[in-house]
Amino acid sequence: MNLIWQAYLRNRGAIIQDGRVVDYGHNAAELESTRSATVVSDLSHFGLIQFSGEDAQSFLQGQLSCDVNQVNASAALYGGYCNPKGRLLASFLIWSQSSSNGGGYVMQLPAELGLGIQKRLAMYVLRAKVKLGDTSDIQIRLGVAGDDAEALVRKNLGQIPASRLGVIQGESASIIRLAQNRFELVVAPEKAPAIWEGLSKDAIPVGASCWDWLEIKAGIPIITPATQEQFVPQMANLEAIGGVSFQKGCYPGQEIVARSQYLGKIKRRMYLANIRPRVSENPVEAGDELFGADMGEQSIGMVVNASPSPDGGFDVLAVIQTSSVEAAVVHWKSLAGPSLEVTPLPYPLS
């Protein structure tokens, strides 16, 4: 996290641990506000990798699951980076940026994965004219969400993208529309305080876990160290949110990803659910295994992401064997553990 920005947020009541805003002293109230009001959140818990140089587009096209040719000054994409076995090493949001901000492409992913993914991708640059750099502290990212988010962003920045994953590169900030009522602003550090002040007049500042909850409810998978190399992209519904292209050329794991799509039904899919642990039990976390009576002691799935729910317990994204969801109650951690209440995702699955 940018140290000057960190000091600024602390002066406004933020409790920060390991570069992540925990909350502003009112965790439960902030979570309820995220459901019912308009909120603003610092997104420094995500890292940024910048790719610049004349071969940046072709290099990324040969490494990532999404069609990088569709990423331009006005359009962002979700995507995945796989190992040769087609298992996700990272999921991300990628956009291009104006030359005034250094040009090239920016990949946003969890900060704890940034250095490792950057080093791995750098191994494959070879003779390509591409430079990779960590720009996490050079650009401040703010999230705005809620019924009044569109009006609030327009009020403070003058314009907004019209469509989902649309981008506007403005003088004060780049604006990415994540959903109808959810936006990300990418801001230069020197401009961030003024924009934060303007937004926080009408939006409630909330911690990173509140933004995590919004991502979960939107069905956006975020691969973390606990879930690296566990899922092919379709298991995490990445193709359903535009993160996989089946028309582009090769990339690591592409043959397995394509075979999973065309030569058989995906046996595991990502579901949205709620889990209510007992008071004596630990919180639900990414990487926790799931079980069902139909498979006995054999795991039938894994939690991808989890966050406290304003309705109680934890809302989760979980990859689960589809036959088990249809045939049996799914349990957290063991057959004796709390059951999952599966709810509809906000997008269809093929």
Coordinates of C-alpha atoms in Angstrom, one line a residue:
M1 CA 0.0 0.0 0.0
N2 CA 1.2 3.5 -0.9
L3 CA 2.6 4.8 2.5
I4 CA 1.3 8.4 2.0
W5 CA -2.1 7.1 1.1
Q6 CA -2.0 4.7 4.1
A7 CA -1.3 7.6 6.4
Y8 CA -4.1 9.6 4.9
L9 CA -6.7 6.7 5.4
R10 CA -5.5 6.2 9.0
N11 CA -6.1 9.8 9.7
R12 CA -9.7 9.2 8.6
G13 CA -10.2 6.3 11.0
A14 CA -9.1 3.4 8.9
I15 CA -7.7 0.4 10.7
I16 CA -5.1 -1.1 8.4
Q17 CA -3.3 -4.5 8.7
D18 CA -0.8 -5.9 6.2
G19 CA -1.8 -3.3 3.5
R20 CA -5.5 -4.0 3.8
V21 CA -8.2 -1.8 5.4
V22 CA -9.9 -3.9 8.0
D23 CA -12.6 -1.4 8.8
Y24 CA -13.3 2.1 10.1
G25 CA -14.1 0.9 13.6
H26 CA -17.7 -0.3 12.9
N27 CA -17.3 -3.6 11.1
A28 CA -20.9 -4.9 11.4
A29 CA -22.4 -1.5 10.6
E30 CA -20.2 -1.2 7.6
L31 CA -21.3 -4.6 6.3
E32 CA -24.9 -3.7 6.7
S33 CA -24.3 -0.4 4.9
T34 CA -22.7 -2.3 2.0
R35 CA -26.0 -4.1 1.5
S36 CA -28.3 -1.1 2.0
A37 CA -26.4 2.1 1.2
T38 CA -23.8 3.5 -1.1
V39 CA -20.2 2.8 0.1
V40 CA -16.6 3.6 -0.9
S41 CA -13.7 1.3 -0.3
D42 CA -10.0 1.4 -0.7
L43 CA -8.8 -1.5 -2.9
S44 CA -5.1 -1.5 -2.0
H45 CA -5.4 -5.2 -1.1
F46 CA -5.2 -5.8 -4.8
G47 CA -1.8 -5.5 -6.6
L48 CA -1.1 -4.2 -10.1
I49 CA 1.3 -5.6 -12.7
Q50 CA 1.9 -3.3 -15.7
F51 CA 2.9 -4.7 -19.1
S52 CA 4.5 -2.2 -21.5
G53 CA 6.3 -2.3 -24.8
E54 CA 5.4 -2.9 -28.4
D55 CA 4.9 -6.7 -27.9
A56 CA 2.8 -6.4 -24.7
Q57 CA -0.5 -7.3 -26.5
S58 CA 0.8 -10.4 -28.3
F59 CA 2.8 -11.6 -25.3
L60 CA -0.3 -11.4 -23.1
Q61 CA -2.5 -13.0 -25.8
G62 CA -0.2 -16.0 -25.6
Q63 CA -0.3 -16.3 -21.8
L64 CA -3.8 -15.6 -20.7
S65 CA -7.2 -17.3 -21.0
C66 CA -9.1 -14.1 -22.1
D67 CA -8.9 -12.5 -25.6
V68 CA -6.5 -9.6 -24.9
N69 CA -7.3 -8.2 -28.3
Q70 CA -10.6 -7.1 -26.9
V71 CA -9.0 -5.0 -24.2
N72 CA -8.6 -1.4 -25.2
A73 CA -9.0 2.2 -23.9
S74 CA -12.7 1.7 -23.4
A75 CA -13.0 -2.0 -22.4
A76 CA -11.6 -4.2 -19.6
L77 CA -11.9 -8.0 -19.2
Y78 CA -11.7 -10.6 -16.5
G79 CA -9.3 -13.4 -17.2
G80 CA -7.2 -16.3 -15.9
Y81 CA -3.6 -17.4 -15.9
C82 CA -3.1 -21.2 -15.9
N83 CA -0.4 -23.7 -15.5
P84 CA 0.3 -26.2 -18.2
K85 CA -2.3 -28.5 -16.7
G86 CA -5.0 -25.9 -17.2
R87 CA -5.3 -25.1 -13.5
L88 CA -5.7 -21.5 -12.4
L89 CA -2.7 -19.8 -10.9
A90 CA -4.5 -16.4 -10.8
S91 CA -7.7 -14.7 -11.8
F92 CA -7.6 -11.0 -12.6
L93 CA -9.1 -7.9 -14.1
I94 CA -7.1 -6.4 -17.0
W95 CA -7.4 -3.1 -18.7
S96 CA -5.3 -0.8 -20.9
Q97 CA -4.2 2.6 -19.8
S98 CA -3.5 5.9 -21.5
S99 CA 0.1 6.9 -22.4
S100 CA -0.1 9.7 -19.8
N101 CA -0.3 6.9 -17.2
G102 CA 2.5 4.9 -18.7
G103 CA 0.5 3.1 -21.4
G104 CA 0.4 -0.7 -21.8
Y105 CA -1.9 -3.1 -19.9
V106 CA -2.6 -3.4 -16.2
M107 CA -3.4 -6.7 -14.5
Q108 CA -5.2 -6.4 -11.1
L109 CA -5.0 -9.5 -8.8
P110 CA -4.6 -10.1 -5.0
A111 CA -1.5 -8.4 -3.7
E112 CA -0.1 -11.6 -2.2
L113 CA 0.0 -13.2 -5.7
G114 CA 1.5 -10.2 -7.5
L115 CA 5.2 -10.8 -7.2
G116 CA 5.0 -14.6 -7.9
I117 CA 2.8 -14.1 -11.0
Q118 CA 5.0 -11.3 -12.2
K119 CA 8.2 -13.4 -11.9
R120 CA 6.5 -16.4 -13.6
L121 CA 5.3 -14.3 -16.6
A122 CA 8.7 -12.6 -16.9
M123 CA 10.3 -16.1 -17.5
Y124 CA 8.4 -16.3 -20.8
V125 CA 9.3 -12.9 -22.2
L126 CA 12.4 -14.1 -23.9
R127 CA 13.0 -11.9 -26.9
A128 CA 9.6 -10.2 -26.8
K129 CA 9.7 -6.4 -26.3
V130 CA 7.8 -6.4 -23.1
K131 CA 8.5 -4.9 -19.7
L132 CA 6.8 -5.9 -16.5
G133 CA 6.5 -3.8 -13.4
D134 CA 4.7 -3.6 -10.1
T135 CA 2.7 -0.4 -10.1
S136 CA 0.6 -1.2 -7.0
D137 CA 1.8 1.9 -5.1
I138 CA 1.7 4.3 -8.1
Q139 CA -2.0 4.1 -8.7
I140 CA -4.7 4.3 -6.0
R141 CA -7.8 2.2 -6.6
L142 CA -11.2 3.0 -5.0
G143 CA -14.4 1.0 -5.2
V144 CA -17.8 2.7 -5.2
A145 CA -21.0 0.6 -4.9
G146 CA -24.7 1.0 -4.1
D147 CA -27.9 2.4 -5.5
D148 CA -26.4 5.9 -5.8
A149 CA -23.0 4.9 -7.0
E150 CA -23.6 5.9 -10.6
A151 CA -24.8 9.4 -9.6
L152 CA -22.0 9.8 -7.1
V153 CA -19.3 8.9 -9.6
R154 CA -20.8 11.2 -12.2
K155 CA -21.0 14.0 -9.7
N156 CA -17.4 13.7 -8.7
L157 CA -15.8 12.8 -12.0
G158 CA -18.2 14.1 -14.6
Q159 CA -18.8 10.9 -16.6
I160 CA -19.2 7.2 -16.4
P161 CA -18.9 4.2 -18.7
A162 CA -22.2 3.0 -20.1
S163 CA -21.7 -0.7 -20.2
R164 CA -20.3 -3.4 -17.9
L165 CA -16.5 -3.5 -17.9
G166 CA -16.5 -0.3 -19.9
V167 CA -13.7 2.1 -19.2
I168 CA -13.4 5.9 -19.4
Q169 CA -9.9 7.3 -19.1
G170 CA -10.5 10.7 -17.5
E171 CA -8.1 13.5 -16.4
S172 CA -8.6 12.8 -12.7
A173 CA -9.2 9.0 -12.8
S174 CA -9.8 6.0 -15.0
I175 CA -13.3 4.7 -14.3
I176 CA -14.2 1.0 -14.8
R177 CA -17.8 0.0 -14.6
L178 CA -17.9 -3.4 -12.9
A179 CA -21.7 -3.7 -12.7
Q180 CA -24.8 -1.6 -12.9
N181 CA -24.2 -0.1 -9.4
R182 CA -20.5 -0.8 -8.9
F183 CA -17.4 1.1 -10.1
E184 CA -13.6 1.0 -9.7
L185 CA -11.7 4.3 -9.9
V186 CA -7.9 4.2 -10.7
V187 CA -6.4 7.5 -9.4
A188 CA -3.0 9.1 -9.3
P189 CA -1.9 9.3 -5.6
E190 CA -1.8 13.2 -5.6
K191 CA -5.4 13.3 -6.7
A192 CA -6.8 10.5 -4.5
P193 CA -7.4 12.6 -1.3
A194 CA -9.6 15.1 -3.1
I195 CA -11.6 12.4 -4.8
W196 CA -12.0 10.4 -1.6
E197 CA -13.2 13.5 0.2
G198 CA -15.8 14.1 -2.5
L199 CA -17.0 10.5 -2.5
S200 CA -17.1 10.2 1.3
K201 CA -19.5 13.1 1.6
D202 CA -22.3 10.9 0.2
A203 CA -20.9 7.3 0.6
I204 CA -19.9 5.4 3.7
P205 CA -16.3 4.3 3.9
V206 CA -16.0 0.5 4.4
G207 CA -13.3 -2.1 4.9
A208 CA -11.9 -4.5 2.3
S209 CA -14.1 -7.4 3.6
C210 CA -17.2 -5.5 2.5
W211 CA -15.8 -5.2 -1.1
D212 CA -15.0 -8.9 -0.9
W213 CA -18.6 -9.6 -0.1
L214 CA -19.7 -7.6 -3.1
E215 CA -17.4 -9.6 -5.4
I216 CA -18.8 -12.8 -3.9
K217 CA -22.4 -11.7 -4.5
A218 CA -21.4 -10.8 -8.1
G219 CA -20.0 -14.3 -8.6
I220 CA -16.5 -13.1 -9.4
P221 CA -13.9 -15.7 -8.4
I222 CA -10.7 -14.5 -6.9
I223 CA -7.9 -17.0 -6.8
T224 CA -5.8 -16.8 -3.6
P225 CA -2.7 -18.7 -2.4
A226 CA -5.1 -21.2 -0.8
T227 CA -6.8 -22.1 -4.1
Q228 CA -4.0 -21.8 -6.7
E229 CA -3.8 -24.8 -9.1
Q230 CA -7.2 -26.2 -7.8
F231 CA -9.5 -25.3 -10.7
V232 CA -9.7 -25.2 -14.4
P233 CA -11.3 -21.8 -15.5
Q234 CA -14.8 -23.3 -16.2
M235 CA -15.0 -24.7 -12.7
A236 CA -14.7 -21.2 -11.4
N237 CA -17.3 -19.9 -14.0
L238 CA -14.6 -17.8 -15.6
E239 CA -16.1 -18.3 -19.1
A240 CA -19.5 -17.1 -17.8
I241 CA -18.0 -13.7 -17.0
G242 CA -16.0 -13.3 -20.2
G243 CA -12.7 -14.5 -18.9
V244 CA -12.1 -17.4 -21.4
S245 CA -11.9 -17.2 -25.1
F246 CA -12.4 -20.5 -27.1
Q247 CA -11.5 -18.8 -30.4
K248 CA -8.1 -17.5 -29.6
G249 CA -4.7 -19.2 -30.1
C250 CA -2.6 -21.2 -27.6
Y251 CA -1.8 -20.2 -24.0
P252 CA -0.6 -22.4 -21.1
G253 CA -3.2 -25.0 -20.4
Q254 CA -5.3 -24.1 -23.4
E255 CA -5.6 -27.6 -24.7
I256 CA -7.0 -28.9 -21.4
V257 CA -9.3 -25.9 -21.0
A258 CA -10.7 -26.5 -24.5
R259 CA -11.0 -30.3 -24.0
S260 CA -13.0 -29.6 -20.8
Q261 CA -15.4 -27.4 -22.7
Y262 CA -16.0 -29.5 -25.8
L263 CA -15.4 -33.2 -24.9
G264 CA -17.4 -33.6 -21.7
K265 CA -19.6 -31.9 -19.2
I266 CA -17.9 -29.9 -16.5
K267 CA -18.3 -32.0 -13.4
R268 CA -17.6 -29.2 -10.9
R269 CA -19.0 -25.7 -11.0
M270 CA -18.8 -22.7 -8.8
Y271 CA -21.9 -21.9 -6.6
L272 CA -23.0 -19.0 -4.4
A273 CA -24.0 -20.2 -0.9
N274 CA -24.2 -19.3 2.7
I275 CA -22.6 -21.2 5.6
R276 CA -23.4 -20.6 9.3
P277 CA -20.6 -22.1 11.4
R278 CA -21.3 -22.9 15.1
V279 CA -20.1 -20.3 17.6
S280 CA -17.2 -22.5 18.6
E281 CA -16.0 -23.1 15.0
N282 CA -13.4 -21.1 13.1
P283 CA -14.4 -18.7 10.3
V284 CA -15.0 -20.0 6.8
E285 CA -11.9 -19.5 4.6
A286 CA -10.8 -20.0 1.1
G287 CA -9.5 -23.5 0.6
D288 CA -11.9 -25.2 3.1
E289 CA -13.1 -28.5 1.8
L290 CA -16.7 -29.6 1.4
F291 CA -18.4 -33.0 1.8
G292 CA -21.6 -34.7 0.9
A293 CA -23.3 -38.0 1.9
D294 CA -23.2 -39.3 -1.7
M295 CA -19.4 -39.3 -1.6
G296 CA -18.8 -40.2 2.0
E297 CA -15.4 -39.1 3.3
Q298 CA -14.2 -37.9 -0.2
S299 CA -14.2 -34.2 -0.7
I300 CA -16.7 -32.9 -3.2
G301 CA -15.6 -29.3 -3.4
M302 CA -13.7 -26.4 -2.0
V303 CA -14.5 -22.8 -0.9
V304 CA -13.1 -20.3 -3.4
N305 CA -13.9 -17.1 -1.5
A306 CA -15.7 -16.4 1.8
S307 CA -16.8 -13.2 3.6
P308 CA -19.0 -12.4 6.5
S309 CA -22.6 -11.9 5.4
P310 CA -24.9 -9.1 6.7
D311 CA -27.6 -11.8 7.0
G312 CA -25.3 -13.9 9.3
G313 CA -22.7 -16.6 8.8
F314 CA -20.5 -16.4 5.7
D315 CA -21.4 -15.9 2.0
V316 CA -19.1 -18.0 -0.2
L317 CA -18.3 -18.9 -3.7
A318 CA -17.5 -22.6 -3.7
V319 CA -16.6 -25.1 -6.5
I320 CA -18.7 -28.2 -5.9
Q321 CA -19.4 -31.4 -7.8
T322 CA -22.6 -30.7 -9.6
S323 CA -24.1 -34.2 -9.0
S324 CA -23.6 -33.7 -5.2
V325 CA -25.4 -30.4 -5.2
E326 CA -28.3 -32.0 -7.1
A327 CA -28.4 -35.2 -5.0
A328 CA -27.3 -34.3 -1.4
V329 CA -26.8 -31.7 1.3
V330 CA -23.3 -30.2 1.1
H331 CA -21.4 -29.8 4.3
W332 CA -18.5 -27.6 5.3
K333 CA -15.3 -29.3 6.4
S334 CA -16.9 -32.7 7.3
L335 CA -20.2 -34.6 7.0
A336 CA -21.0 -33.4 10.4
G337 CA -20.3 -29.8 9.6
P338 CA -22.9 -27.0 8.9
S339 CA -24.7 -27.3 5.6
L340 CA -24.5 -24.9 2.7
E341 CA -27.6 -23.0 1.6
V342 CA -27.1 -22.6 -2.2
T343 CA -28.6 -19.5 -3.8
P344 CA -28.8 -18.4 -7.5
L345 CA -25.8 -16.8 -9.1
P346 CA -26.4 -13.4 -10.9
Y347 CA -25.5 -14.8 -14.3
P348 CA -26.5 -18.0 -16.2
L349 CA -24.3 -21.0 -16.7
S350 CA -24.2 -23.0 -20.0

